[in-house]
C-alpha cells in the first residue's frame, strides 16, 4: 500500500511506516530490528530515507533516550491507525483461505529472542503453513502464561515455579551468567567481581520480578536489608543501562547482552555468587497436546548451538 495520496507524493509504504512505529514504540533501534526480524543497519537506512523524503527529523536523543520529534509525533499519531487498519484488512482476507493454518503461541525473553532469532526465522520460512504468535516477557511471567494456557511453548530460564508446567533443559549447554553493570566512574568499577554484600551503599536499577535476575535481586535485597537501594525498576534493558549514568546506579543483567549494548562508559563485572549459571530450557504445560508442528519447532530449537563465550 502506497501512501502517496495521503502525503502528497509517492514515497512511503506500509512496510516503512510499520518500521517507524516499531522504533517509536520501543524507543530503541536494536529492539525494533529484532522484533521486525530485520538487521539494524537496514532499519536505520529506512528511517533515514523517510526523514529525507519528509524533510523532517523523526527522532532525537534526549538524555540518551530516543524520543520522537514534533514531526515524528504527528506521523505516529496519524500513521498508526493506518497500519492497524491495513493489518486488519490483510488478516481478514487471509483468514478466508487460511482457515487450516496452524498456530503456535511462543513465549520468549529478550535474551532468548536474540539467541534463537535465526533458528526461529529459518523455521518460519521452512514451515509457511505454521503461524508463530510471539510474546516477549521475563521468564517467570512466561511460566505464569504457560500455566494459565495463554501460550503454548516458551524458551526461558529455570528455576521452574509452577507444578502444571514442564521445563526441559536444553542439552546443548545453553546457559547464561550474570554480571553487575556499573558506570566506569562508579566506586565499584575497579572491583574484579561484585557480590550482593557490595550493594548495601549504592543505588540499584533492576529488572522486575517477572525476570529471574529481577526476582533474585528483589529477594536478596529483602534478605540483606537494602530494598530501599532499588531506586528504579524496568524491563527494557536499554532503559536500565541508560539509567545507570542518570542515577549513578548498578544493574544485574545477563552477561550475554554485553555485545549488544551501545551504551558507553559502563563496565560489565562478574557477579560473585556461588551459583552464577542460569540454565535455559523449553517449557510447555504438562497437559499440552503436541502436534507435529510443535514437535518440529521444539526439535529445531534443540538443534540450535550457541557460542559458549561467557
C-alpha positions as a printed Julia matrix, in Angstrom:
310×3 Matrix{Float64}:
   0.0     0.0    0.0
   1.46    3.32  -1.08
   0.64    6.4    0.96
   1.46    8.93  -1.73
  -2.08   10.31  -1.91
  -2.04   10.98   1.81
   1.27   12.74   1.97
   1.18   14.46  -1.4
   3.82   12.4   -3.16
   4.59    8.73  -3.78
   7.33    7.71  -1.38
   6.03    5.89   1.67
   4.58    2.4    2.04
   3.05    0.42   4.89
   6.26   -1.51   5.5
   8.26    1.68   6.1
   5.55    3.11   8.32
   5.44   -0.12  10.31
   9.22    0.09  10.82
   8.88    3.67  12.03
   6.13    2.72  14.51
   8.24   -0.14  15.91
  11.12    2.27  16.62
   8.75    4.86  18.09
   7.21    2.34  20.49
  10.41    0.59  21.6
  12.48    3.81  21.63
  15.37    1.6   20.55
  16.67    0.63  17.1
  18.11   -2.7   18.31
  14.89   -3.86  19.93
  12.8    -2.71  16.99
  15.02   -4.52  14.49
  14.81   -7.75  16.47
  11.02   -7.54  16.73
  10.79   -6.91  12.96
  13.29   -9.68  12.14
  15.48   -7.36  10.08
  19.02   -6.11  10.53
  19.59   -2.87  12.43
  21.51   -1.23   9.53
  18.52   -1.92   7.24
  16.17   -0.36   9.79
  18.41    2.68  10.25
  18.57    3.15   6.48
  14.78    3.02   6.2
  14.29    5.66   8.89
  16.93    7.93   7.33
  15.23    7.61   3.94
  11.88    8.53   5.47
  13.42   11.58   7.16
  15.0    12.7    3.89
  11.76   12.35   1.96
   9.69   14.02   4.68
  12.33   16.73   5.01
  12.0    16.41   8.78
  13.87   14.6   11.53
  11.65   11.97  13.16
  13.77   11.02  16.18
  16.19   12.73  18.51
  18.17   11.55  21.51
  17.33   13.3   24.79
  19.27   12.21  27.88
  20.45    9.15  25.91
  16.83    8.07  25.25
  15.38    8.02  21.74
  12.4    10.4   21.51
  10.02   11.48  18.79
  10.32   14.96  17.36
   7.2    17.03  16.68
   7.13   15.67  13.13
   7.63   12.16  14.47
   4.73   12.52  16.9
   2.46   13.67  14.08
   3.49   10.76  11.86
   2.97    8.3   14.72
  -0.48    9.65  15.66
  -1.73    9.7   12.07
   0.18    6.68  10.78
  -0.54    4.06  13.42
  -4.31    3.89  12.7
  -3.47    3.41   9.0
  -1.2     0.47   9.79
  -3.73   -1.06  12.15
  -6.48   -0.78   9.56
  -4.26   -2.23   6.85
  -3.23   -5.15   9.09
  -6.88   -5.78   9.9
  -7.8    -5.9    6.21
  -4.91   -8.25   5.41
  -5.76  -10.56   8.32
  -9.41  -10.68   7.33
  -8.56  -11.54   3.73
  -6.01  -14.16   4.75
  -8.45  -15.94   7.01
 -10.71  -16.53   4.0
  -8.34  -19.14   2.61
  -6.02  -19.93   5.53
  -8.53  -21.41   7.93
  -6.4   -24.5    8.26
  -3.25  -22.59   9.18
  -1.69  -23.93  12.38
  -0.8   -21.58  15.22
   1.84  -21.84  17.92
   1.84  -19.24  20.69
   5.5   -18.86  21.59
   6.98  -17.09  24.61
  10.49  -15.62  24.52
  12.6   -13.48  26.79
  14.6   -10.65  25.25
  17.75  -12.76  25.64
  16.29  -15.9   24.06
  14.81  -13.84  21.23
  18.34  -12.66  20.43
  19.85  -16.11  20.81
  17.25  -18.03  18.8
  16.11  -15.44  16.24
  18.0   -17.11  13.4
  16.56  -20.55  14.19
  13.03  -19.15  14.56
  13.27  -17.21  11.3
  14.51  -20.31   9.49
  11.63  -22.36  10.93
   9.07  -19.77   9.79
  10.5   -19.78   6.25
  10.59  -23.58   6.07
   7.08  -24.01   7.52
   4.85  -21.4    5.83
   1.68  -23.2    6.96
   2.55  -22.53  10.62
   1.96  -19.14  12.19
   4.09  -18.27  15.21
   2.5   -15.74  17.55
   5.34  -14.43  19.73
   5.04  -12.98  23.22
   8.14  -11.42  24.82
   8.28  -11.3   28.63
  10.52  -12.29  31.53
  10.99  -15.99  32.28
   8.87  -16.01  35.43
   5.99  -14.24  33.71
   6.27  -16.65  30.78
   5.92  -19.53  33.24
   2.73  -17.94  34.54
   1.41  -17.54  30.99
   2.21  -21.19  30.29
   0.46  -22.24  33.49
  -2.64  -20.24  32.53
  -2.7   -21.6   28.98
  -2.05  -18.21  27.38
   0.98  -19.51  25.44
   1.88  -22.99  24.17
   5.67  -23.12  24.25
   8.34  -20.91  25.83
  12.12  -20.66  25.62
  13.03  -19.42  29.06
  15.14  -19.76  32.19
  14.97  -22.01  35.21
  14.02  -22.33  38.06
  10.58  -23.8   37.38
   7.93  -22.26  39.64
   4.62  -23.87  38.55
   3.71  -27.53  39.08
   1.48  -27.76  36.0
   4.24  -26.88  33.53
   7.18  -28.92  32.33
  10.59  -27.43  31.54
  13.21  -29.41  29.67
  16.8   -28.16  29.92
  18.39  -27.58  26.54
  21.02  -30.28  26.12
  23.44  -28.15  24.11
  24.53  -26.23  27.21
  22.56  -23.09  26.57
  23.09  -21.17  29.79
  23.87  -17.63  30.76
  25.74  -15.91  33.55
  25.0   -12.67  35.35
  27.22   -9.61  35.54
  26.91   -6.41  37.53
  26.9    -3.42  35.18
  28.27   -0.16  36.6
  29.3     3.24  35.21
  33.05    3.49  34.68
  33.27    6.31  37.25
  31.38    4.34  39.91
  33.3     3.31  43.08
  32.58   -0.37  42.31
  34.03   -0.12  38.78
  37.51   -1.12  39.98
  36.42   -4.39  41.57
  37.23   -7.69  39.87
  33.88   -9.15  40.97
  30.84   -7.88  42.82
  28.53   -9.69  45.22
  25.31   -8.74  46.98
  27.34   -7.7   50.02
  28.85   -4.9   47.91
  25.46   -3.37  47.08
  24.47   -2.04  50.5
  25.62    1.51  49.77
  24.75    2.03  46.11
  21.56    2.78  44.14
  20.31   -0.16  42.07
  18.42   -0.26  38.77
  16.66   -3.61  38.49
  14.55   -5.78  36.27
  11.15   -6.54  37.8
  10.26   -9.83  39.46
   8.93  -11.05  36.08
  12.56  -11.86  35.31
  14.76  -14.41  37.09
  17.5   -11.85  37.8
  14.95   -9.25  38.89
  13.34  -11.73  41.25
  16.76  -12.71  42.6
  17.7    -9.07  43.2
  14.39   -8.31  44.96
  14.66  -11.34  47.25
  18.32  -10.77  48.13
  17.72   -7.07  48.79
  14.95   -8.01  51.2
  17.14  -10.64  52.84
  20.18   -8.37  53.13
  18.21   -5.28  54.13
  18.89   -2.95  51.21
  15.48   -2.95  49.49
  15.41    0.86  49.6
  18.52    0.89  47.38
  16.46   -0.33  44.42
  15.53    3.07  43.04
  14.39    2.08  39.54
  12.56   -0.9   38.03
  12.22   -1.51  34.32
  12.11   -4.5   31.94
  13.77   -2.79  28.98
  17.49   -3.5   29.08
  18.48   -0.34  27.24
  16.4     1.83  29.56
  18.08    0.17  32.55
  21.53    0.7   31.08
  20.86    4.38  30.35
  19.57    4.82  33.91
  22.96    3.81  35.33
  24.53    7.14  34.38
  21.48    9.18  35.33
  21.1     7.58  38.76
  24.74    6.56  39.36
  23.31    3.09  39.91
  24.26   -0.52  39.13
  22.27   -3.34  37.5
  22.35   -7.15  37.48
  21.96   -8.38  33.88
  22.8   -11.4   31.69
  26.44  -11.24  30.6
  25.39  -12.37  27.11
  23.78   -8.97  26.49
  27.12   -7.15  26.69
  27.95   -7.46  22.95
  24.57   -5.96  22.04
  24.72   -2.79  24.14
  25.6     0.59  22.66
  25.7     2.45  25.97
  29.18    3.82  26.56
  31.26    4.23  29.72
  29.94    1.21  31.57
  31.71   -1.88  32.94
  30.41   -5.45  32.99
  31.87   -7.03  36.14
  31.5   -10.74  37.03
  28.82  -11.42  39.61
  30.19  -13.15  42.7
  27.61  -15.76  43.6
  28.16  -19.41  44.35
  25.73  -20.4   41.63
  26.02  -17.88  38.8
  24.94  -20.09  35.92
  21.32  -19.91  34.81
  20.05  -22.8   32.71
  17.67  -22.22  29.83
  15.1   -24.65  28.56
  11.87  -25.24  26.66
   8.66  -25.06  28.64
   5.14  -26.36  27.97
   2.08  -27.15  30.04
   2.04  -30.74  31.29
  -1.34  -31.26  29.62
  -0.27  -29.66  26.33
  -1.19  -31.9   23.41
   1.73  -31.77  21.0
   1.16  -31.65  17.26
   3.63  -32.49  14.54
   4.18  -28.74  14.13
   5.06  -28.16  17.81
   7.37  -31.2   17.83
   9.17  -29.94  14.71
   9.57  -26.49  16.27
  10.95  -27.84  19.55
  13.4   -30.07  17.67
  14.6   -27.08  15.65
  15.31  -25.15  18.86
  17.08  -28.11  20.46
  19.42  -28.35  17.48
  20.47  -24.7   17.79
  24.04  -24.3   19.04
  25.03  -21.1   20.78
  28.57  -19.8   21.32
  29.87  -20.53  24.82
  31.98  -17.41  25.29
  30.97  -16.43  28.8
